[in-house]
């Protein structure tokens, strides 16, 4: 009698718990809280990830980080390359049920172009950075939006689609108050704003009125389905706690998996770990104005002293290949002409050092522990270079301090991680420029700068490809930097989670993801 | 008399707080890196950086920045977070509630365990029990809190699955859930502080046990339990109270490591996150608040002291 009562009680308890579990949101970890809910405003990587579940732009990045139509059904470019005409998709509605028209698009773009909005990408579209200058915007009818540029700009659509620009997400005016103050994103994405408990979690609710593009998920574009009623991004700053949370079932998806945790997670049957190379670049910067490192032979010698494939393999295994080019291995413009890298040659390195008159002077290399792979790369470089007689001393700083030294160009060598640049021109631009004006730039060769400028205005893909192949040759000869690899994006998730997948841009996507 | 003393002590705290404000402001500015740069990342160009610094008020001369901040702080406005725009004072108070609920519970439990345990160990000085208590206390205070926290988290959260591994729920929302979320941080802190307090309680009790009035009490034929309860414990408590005040002041200022391990949104994590983000208003405001907490807790300790040691009041 007692046993049967106990079993009945247990069954009742289980029946009570099961529906509760089914209603639990799909939970993914975040290593720090988001900064705001404004697309491209006060933002960081995590902010972009969360916000892009709620807002969508006219164009979005596909799986290879190329801009493709999203809210626009099609994009036409005028023969002079200056006017872009966006024809909007039909049937799309905002989270408040209002249909999307060009009026909201125009309102959104005007808001972004207003300096008061402090949109991150304004300098890229108002001519300040030289990438593009918008001169006119108009909404001739409810389904058409036109944007006119001062001159043709190859990067215009890429800028609009950039995650750090918030995909130039189209918002309903009710996203802001009467005084223009930000309230919350009323966008067109598959999820809408739920609850944000600062320092704890951000919860998003499924948008039942979402109208998906046909087909499969394709980067930030393609078909999007909110397969769960709610998703929750849980803030867990400590990586060990985040791993424990995954194993205990307190989160379903672990983002930003730290590399030391990978072997253990991969060995478990109840966890799946997936990796994909991103567009971010890990490498070794060299100060070309340093009295010692201004001699290209010493920079070449350092490059020759390293067995980069072995170094990369030791750090990340097969998760991403070694890559010598500033263009990410996932880039559509990464051609066969950009794959060569001189093999390790200690004798040749020593010869170059002798010719340059190197006498064992100490080279200081800055690194940090915030990004374990950056630190590991510095340690491995130090050991490998020592075999060629190059003396490298490490200076371990916190990330903010390293960033400050980088911005001021105050370093000899630096083990560094560049955030993803999603257009090949920007991959070169991020490290190139005149140091007198921008001390953070690594490479200031006039020929290279001219080629990069050409790549930004050329709209023909074949012409751009030739430019990037030429740039690669120059880069490998002058060695202003040693590119190691494109850091992989890791995603670990519990058994029963379906559809989670890392990709080139690195941001977490919880649409098309379900849980049994 | 007590009110005058308290007011005097509070007045004396003003220069201390001012000194803290100046020191924190200066030290923060000496550390390389700034919030605008962190926000823009490696893609920041000089113009963007200057514009963002301007909008954050970081382009003014340092004395002007300090005067602006201090002037507002005197009016009760600690500014807004550079990272997310939240008002700093409500943010601090919100986070302090979380930290205080854990710390007060843990310190109360630790005191309830440590004071009797230390007194008994002193009473049985040099016995096996004493050695065990001293050894245990030394072990507990030697264990790094993050390591102990992680072990507890892995065992009770992961292996046994008794408590959630991450997250926090306020007591106002669901007392039972709140308890589940804070039990491990409280246990971690309790264990460590028990080690600290036991040693002090034992040491204080040993001193009292050697005094003549204890011998006198014993010679009157009082039972040992009565001697301990009535004569030793109250008199040995005063030095422990001082330590308790210091511990409380220290912990209320933030238990950053424990809050990070257990993903608790408390004051310590606010401060650490603020430092990493170079969120000057948050760090300055939190440090000022922490200094004020120290002052208040020490004042309360001093005011309570005469209740346990009347000689202090007489002096």
PDB file of N, CA and C in Angstrom, chain B residues 124-186:
ATOM      1  N   UNK B 124      39.053  23.000  26.010  1.00  0.00           N
ATOM      2  CA  UNK B 124      39.766  21.714  25.928  1.00  0.00           C
ATOM      3  C   UNK B 124      41.151  21.913  25.298  1.00  0.00           C
ATOM      4  N   UNK B 125      41.789  23.023  25.627  1.00  0.00           N
ATOM      5  CA  UNK B 125      43.050  23.374  24.971  1.00  0.00           C
ATOM      6  C   UNK B 125      44.059  22.221  25.030  1.00  0.00           C
ATOM      7  N   UNK B 126      44.728  22.013  23.886  1.00  0.00           N
ATOM      8  CA  UNK B 126      45.763  20.969  23.736  1.00  0.00           C
ATOM      9  C   UNK B 126      45.215  19.539  23.735  1.00  0.00           C
ATOM     10  N   UNK B 127      43.906  19.401  23.766  1.00  0.00           N
ATOM     11  CA  UNK B 127      43.325  18.059  23.647  1.00  0.00           C
ATOM     12  C   UNK B 127      43.214  17.690  22.164  1.00  0.00           C
ATOM     13  N   UNK B 128      42.816  16.455  21.901  1.00  0.00           N
ATOM     14  CA  UNK B 128      42.627  16.009  20.510  1.00  0.00           C
ATOM     15  C   UNK B 128      41.547  16.860  19.832  1.00  0.00           C
ATOM     16  N   UNK B 129      40.506  17.201  20.610  1.00  0.00           N
ATOM     17  CA  UNK B 129      39.423  18.018  20.064  1.00  0.00           C
ATOM     18  C   UNK B 129      39.950  19.382  19.629  1.00  0.00           C
ATOM     19  N   UNK B 130      40.784  19.969  20.492  1.00  0.00           N
ATOM     20  CA  UNK B 130      41.364  21.288  20.192  1.00  0.00           C
ATOM     21  C   UNK B 130      42.202  21.222  18.910  1.00  0.00           C
ATOM     22  N   UNK B 131      43.027  20.190  18.837  1.00  0.00           N
ATOM     23  CA  UNK B 131      43.883  20.037  17.649  1.00  0.00           C
ATOM     24  C   UNK B 131      43.010  19.898  16.393  1.00  0.00           C
ATOM     25  N   UNK B 132      41.943  19.101  16.545  1.00  0.00           N
ATOM     26  CA  UNK B 132      41.054  18.894  15.390  1.00  0.00           C
ATOM     27  C   UNK B 132      40.379  20.207  14.982  1.00  0.00           C
ATOM     28  N   UNK B 133      39.903  20.971  15.963  1.00  0.00           N
ATOM     29  CA  UNK B 133      39.219  22.242  15.649  1.00  0.00           C
ATOM     30  C   UNK B 133      40.199  23.224  15.014  1.00  0.00           C
ATOM     31  N   UNK B 134      41.382  23.357  15.630  1.00  0.00           N
ATOM     32  CA  UNK B 134      42.372  24.301  15.085  1.00  0.00           C
ATOM     33  C   UNK B 134      42.798  23.862  13.680  1.00  0.00           C
ATOM     34  N   UNK B 135      43.022  22.553  13.529  1.00  0.00           N
ATOM     35  CA  UNK B 135      43.423  22.025  12.210  1.00  0.00           C
ATOM     36  C   UNK B 135      42.344  22.281  11.180  1.00  0.00           C
ATOM     37  N   UNK B 136      41.102  21.991  11.573  1.00  0.00           N
ATOM     38  CA  UNK B 136      39.980  22.191  10.649  1.00  0.00           C
ATOM     39  C   UNK B 136      39.826  23.658  10.270  1.00  0.00           C
ATOM     40  N   UNK B 137      39.944  24.533  11.286  1.00  0.00           N
ATOM     41  CA  UNK B 137      39.791  25.972  11.036  1.00  0.00           C
ATOM     42  C   UNK B 137      40.909  26.471  10.111  1.00  0.00           C
ATOM     43  N   UNK B 138      42.128  26.006  10.367  1.00  0.00           N
ATOM     44  CA  UNK B 138      43.257  26.440   9.526  1.00  0.00           C
ATOM     45  C   UNK B 138      43.053  25.968   8.092  1.00  0.00           C
ATOM     46  N   UNK B 139      42.578  24.739   7.969  1.00  0.00           N
ATOM     47  CA  UNK B 139      42.329  24.193   6.627  1.00  0.00           C
ATOM     48  C   UNK B 139      41.275  25.041   5.897  1.00  0.00           C
ATOM     49  N   UNK B 140      40.182  25.342   6.610  1.00  0.00           N
ATOM     50  CA  UNK B 140      39.092  26.092   5.972  1.00  0.00           C
ATOM     51  C   UNK B 140      39.532  27.478   5.521  1.00  0.00           C
ATOM     52  N   UNK B 141      40.303  28.149   6.386  1.00  0.00           N
ATOM     53  CA  UNK B 141      40.684  29.510   5.980  1.00  0.00           C
ATOM     54  C   UNK B 141      41.825  29.506   4.960  1.00  0.00           C
ATOM     55  N   UNK B 142      42.444  28.326   4.770  1.00  0.00           N
ATOM     56  CA  UNK B 142      43.515  28.251   3.761  1.00  0.00           C
ATOM     57  C   UNK B 142      42.967  27.926   2.370  1.00  0.00           C
ATOM     58  N   UNK B 143      41.748  27.414   2.313  1.00  0.00           N
ATOM     59  CA  UNK B 143      41.197  27.005   1.015  1.00  0.00           C
ATOM     60  C   UNK B 143      40.767  28.244   0.228  1.00  0.00           C
ATOM     61  N   UNK B 144      41.213  28.370  -1.009  1.00  0.00           N
ATOM     62  CA  UNK B 144      40.720  29.499  -1.809  1.00  0.00           C
ATOM     63  C   UNK B 144      39.216  29.357  -2.047  1.00  0.00           C
ATOM     64  N   UNK B 145      38.509  30.468  -1.912  1.00  0.00           N
ATOM     65  CA  UNK B 145      37.045  30.402  -1.984  1.00  0.00           C
ATOM     66  C   UNK B 145      36.562  29.912  -3.360  1.00  0.00           C
ATOM     67  N   UNK B 146      37.278  30.287  -4.434  1.00  0.00           N
ATOM     68  CA  UNK B 146      36.792  29.869  -5.762  1.00  0.00           C
ATOM     69  C   UNK B 146      36.902  28.356  -5.926  1.00  0.00           C
ATOM     70  N   UNK B 147      37.955  27.790  -5.318  1.00  0.00           N
ATOM     71  CA  UNK B 147      38.171  26.341  -5.446  1.00  0.00           C
ATOM     72  C   UNK B 147      37.114  25.575  -4.659  1.00  0.00           C
ATOM     73  N   UNK B 148      36.890  26.035  -3.431  1.00  0.00           N
ATOM     74  CA  UNK B 148      35.869  25.390  -2.603  1.00  0.00           C
ATOM     75  C   UNK B 148      34.498  25.530  -3.286  1.00  0.00           C
ATOM     76  N   UNK B 149      34.242  26.723  -3.800  1.00  0.00           N
ATOM     77  CA  UNK B 149      32.968  26.970  -4.476  1.00  0.00           C
ATOM     78  C   UNK B 149      32.776  26.047  -5.662  1.00  0.00           C
ATOM     79  N   UNK B 150      33.837  25.920  -6.462  1.00  0.00           N
ATOM     80  CA  UNK B 150      33.733  25.048  -7.646  1.00  0.00           C
ATOM     81  C   UNK B 150      33.512  23.595  -7.247  1.00  0.00           C
ATOM     82  N   UNK B 151      34.217  23.164  -6.175  1.00  0.00           N
ATOM     83  CA  UNK B 151      34.033  21.769  -5.723  1.00  0.00           C
ATOM     84  C   UNK B 151      32.590  21.526  -5.291  1.00  0.00           C
ATOM     85  N   UNK B 152      32.069  22.450  -4.501  1.00  0.00           N
ATOM     86  CA  UNK B 152      30.682  22.302  -4.033  1.00  0.00           C
ATOM     87  C   UNK B 152      29.715  22.321  -5.216  1.00  0.00           C
ATOM     88  N   UNK B 153      30.013  23.209  -6.150  1.00  0.00           N
ATOM     89  CA  UNK B 153      29.157  23.344  -7.326  1.00  0.00           C
ATOM     90  C   UNK B 153      29.168  22.051  -8.155  1.00  0.00           C
ATOM     91  N   UNK B 154      30.364  21.491  -8.322  1.00  0.00           N
ATOM     92  CA  UNK B 154      30.464  20.270  -9.129  1.00  0.00           C
ATOM     93  C   UNK B 154      29.783  19.100  -8.423  1.00  0.00           C
ATOM     94  N   UNK B 155      29.951  19.044  -7.084  1.00  0.00           N
ATOM     95  CA  UNK B 155      29.404  17.886  -6.370  1.00  0.00           C
ATOM     96  C   UNK B 155      27.878  18.000  -6.184  1.00  0.00           C
ATOM     97  N   UNK B 156      27.442  19.098  -5.599  1.00  0.00           N
ATOM     98  CA  UNK B 156      26.007  19.210  -5.284  1.00  0.00           C
ATOM     99  C   UNK B 156      25.165  19.637  -6.493  1.00  0.00           C
ATOM    100  N   UNK B 157      25.793  20.437  -7.363  1.00  0.00           N
ATOM    101  CA  UNK B 157      25.039  20.913  -8.518  1.00  0.00           C
ATOM    102  C   UNK B 157      25.072  19.945  -9.670  1.00  0.00           C
ATOM    103  N   UNK B 158      26.282  19.443  -9.940  1.00  0.00           N
ATOM    104  CA  UNK B 158      26.453  18.638 -11.143  1.00  0.00           C
ATOM    105  C   UNK B 158      26.252  17.150 -10.871  1.00  0.00           C
ATOM    106  N   UNK B 159      26.970  16.653  -9.852  1.00  0.00           N
ATOM    107  CA  UNK B 159      26.909  15.204  -9.606  1.00  0.00           C
ATOM    108  C   UNK B 159      25.570  14.797  -8.986  1.00  0.00           C
ATOM    109  N   UNK B 160      25.169  15.498  -7.931  1.00  0.00           N
ATOM    110  CA  UNK B 160      23.918  15.113  -7.261  1.00  0.00           C
ATOM    111  C   UNK B 160      22.691  15.823  -7.866  1.00  0.00           C
ATOM    112  N   UNK B 161      22.931  16.969  -8.487  1.00  0.00           N
ATOM    113  CA  UNK B 161      21.821  17.705  -9.107  1.00  0.00           C
ATOM    114  C   UNK B 161      20.825  18.249  -8.104  1.00  0.00           C
ATOM    115  N   UNK B 162      21.261  18.522  -6.882  1.00  0.00           N
ATOM    116  CA  UNK B 162      20.331  19.002  -5.855  1.00  0.00           C
ATOM    117  C   UNK B 162      19.996  20.486  -6.018  1.00  0.00           C
ATOM    118  N   UNK B 163      20.962  21.236  -6.514  1.00  0.00           N
ATOM    119  CA  UNK B 163      20.744  22.684  -6.628  1.00  0.00           C
ATOM    120  C   UNK B 163      21.117  23.151  -8.031  1.00  0.00           C
ATOM    121  N   UNK B 164      20.524  24.261  -8.492  1.00  0.00           N
ATOM    122  CA  UNK B 164      20.904  24.778  -9.815  1.00  0.00           C
ATOM    123  C   UNK B 164      22.360  25.262  -9.799  1.00  0.00           C
ATOM    124  N   UNK B 165      23.008  25.126 -10.938  1.00  0.00           N
ATOM    125  CA  UNK B 165      24.423  25.471 -11.018  1.00  0.00           C
ATOM    126  C   UNK B 165      24.623  26.970 -11.257  1.00  0.00           C
ATOM    127  N   UNK B 166      23.751  27.566 -12.045  1.00  0.00           N
ATOM    128  CA  UNK B 166      23.886  29.000 -12.310  1.00  0.00           C
ATOM    129  C   UNK B 166      22.556  29.701 -12.114  1.00  0.00           C
ATOM    130  N   UNK B 167      22.656  31.010 -11.905  1.00  0.00           N
ATOM    131  CA  UNK B 167      21.453  31.824 -11.849  1.00  0.00           C
ATOM    132  C   UNK B 167      21.187  32.380 -10.467  1.00  0.00           C
ATOM    133  N   UNK B 168      20.156  33.184 -10.401  1.00  0.00           N
ATOM    134  CA  UNK B 168      19.787  33.808  -9.138  1.00  0.00           C
ATOM    135  C   UNK B 168      18.314  34.191  -9.178  1.00  0.00           C
ATOM    136  N   UNK B 169      17.649  33.953  -8.081  1.00  0.00           N
ATOM    137  CA  UNK B 169      16.250  34.385  -7.948  1.00  0.00           C
ATOM    138  C   UNK B 169      16.151  35.143  -6.627  1.00  0.00           C
ATOM    139  N   UNK B 170      15.508  36.299  -6.657  1.00  0.00           N
ATOM    140  CA  UNK B 170      15.392  37.098  -5.440  1.00  0.00           C
ATOM    141  C   UNK B 170      14.400  36.496  -4.459  1.00  0.00           C
ATOM    142  N   UNK B 171      14.568  36.809  -3.160  1.00  0.00           N
ATOM    143  CA  UNK B 171      13.662  36.269  -2.147  1.00  0.00           C
ATOM    144  C   UNK B 171      12.237  36.779  -2.359  1.00  0.00           C
ATOM    145  N   UNK B 172      12.129  37.996  -2.882  1.00  0.00           N
ATOM    146  CA  UNK B 172      10.805  38.569  -3.106  1.00  0.00           C
ATOM    147  C   UNK B 172      10.034  37.810  -4.173  1.00  0.00           C
ATOM    148  N   UNK B 173      10.760  37.202  -5.069  1.00  0.00           N
ATOM    149  CA  UNK B 173      10.128  36.518  -6.195  1.00  0.00           C
ATOM    150  C   UNK B 173       9.657  35.116  -5.799  1.00  0.00           C
ATOM    151  N   UNK B 174      10.571  34.363  -5.185  1.00  0.00           N
ATOM    152  CA  UNK B 174      10.240  33.010  -4.741  1.00  0.00           C
ATOM    153  C   UNK B 174      11.246  32.600  -3.665  1.00  0.00           C
ATOM    154  N   UNK B 175      10.810  32.664  -2.390  1.00  0.00           N
ATOM    155  CA  UNK B 175      11.755  32.382  -1.294  1.00  0.00           C
ATOM    156  C   UNK B 175      12.415  31.009  -1.419  1.00  0.00           C
ATOM    157  N   UNK B 176      11.647  30.001  -1.822  1.00  0.00           N
ATOM    158  CA  UNK B 176      12.202  28.647  -1.916  1.00  0.00           C
ATOM    159  C   UNK B 176      13.261  28.573  -3.018  1.00  0.00           C
ATOM    160  N   UNK B 177      12.918  29.131  -4.186  1.00  0.00           N
ATOM    161  CA  UNK B 177      13.873  29.157  -5.299  1.00  0.00           C
ATOM    162  C   UNK B 177      15.119  29.948  -4.908  1.00  0.00           C
ATOM    163  N   UNK B 178      14.877  31.085  -4.240  1.00  0.00           N
ATOM    164  CA  UNK B 178      16.004  31.938  -3.830  1.00  0.00           C
ATOM    165  C   UNK B 178      16.966  31.155  -2.947  1.00  0.00           C
ATOM    166  N   UNK B 179      16.386  30.391  -2.044  1.00  0.00           N
ATOM    167  CA  UNK B 179      17.207  29.595  -1.124  1.00  0.00           C
ATOM    168  C   UNK B 179      18.037  28.570  -1.894  1.00  0.00           C
ATOM    169  N   UNK B 180      17.406  27.944  -2.886  1.00  0.00           N
ATOM    170  CA  UNK B 180      18.113  26.937  -3.689  1.00  0.00           C
ATOM    171  C   UNK B 180      19.317  27.553  -4.410  1.00  0.00           C
ATOM    172  N   UNK B 181      19.114  28.789  -4.882  1.00  0.00           N
ATOM    173  CA  UNK B 181      20.184  29.436  -5.658  1.00  0.00           C
ATOM    174  C   UNK B 181      21.320  29.940  -4.767  1.00  0.00           C
ATOM    175  N   UNK B 182      20.996  30.319  -3.508  1.00  0.00           N
ATOM    176  CA  UNK B 182      22.081  30.906  -2.714  1.00  0.00           C
ATOM    177  C   UNK B 182      22.684  29.917  -1.715  1.00  0.00           C
ATOM    178  N   UNK B 183      22.149  28.714  -1.667  1.00  0.00           N
ATOM    179  CA  UNK B 183      22.645  27.800  -0.637  1.00  0.00           C
ATOM    180  C   UNK B 183      24.145  27.500  -0.813  1.00  0.00           C
ATOM    181  N   UNK B 184      24.588  27.270  -2.018  1.00  0.00           N
ATOM    182  CA  UNK B 184      26.011  26.944  -2.207  1.00  0.00           C
ATOM    183  C   UNK B 184      26.925  28.138  -1.933  1.00  0.00           C
ATOM    184  N   UNK B 185      26.606  29.331  -2.459  1.00  0.00           N
ATOM    185  CA  UNK B 185      27.455  30.462  -2.082  1.00  0.00           C
ATOM    186  C   UNK B 185      27.488  30.698  -0.576  1.00  0.00           C
ATOM    187  N   UNK B 186      26.339  30.536   0.075  1.00  0.00           N
ATOM    188  CA  UNK B 186      26.295  30.755   1.524  1.00  0.00           C
ATOM    189  C   UNK B 186      27.146  29.706   2.236  1.00  0.00           C
TER     190      UNK B 186
END
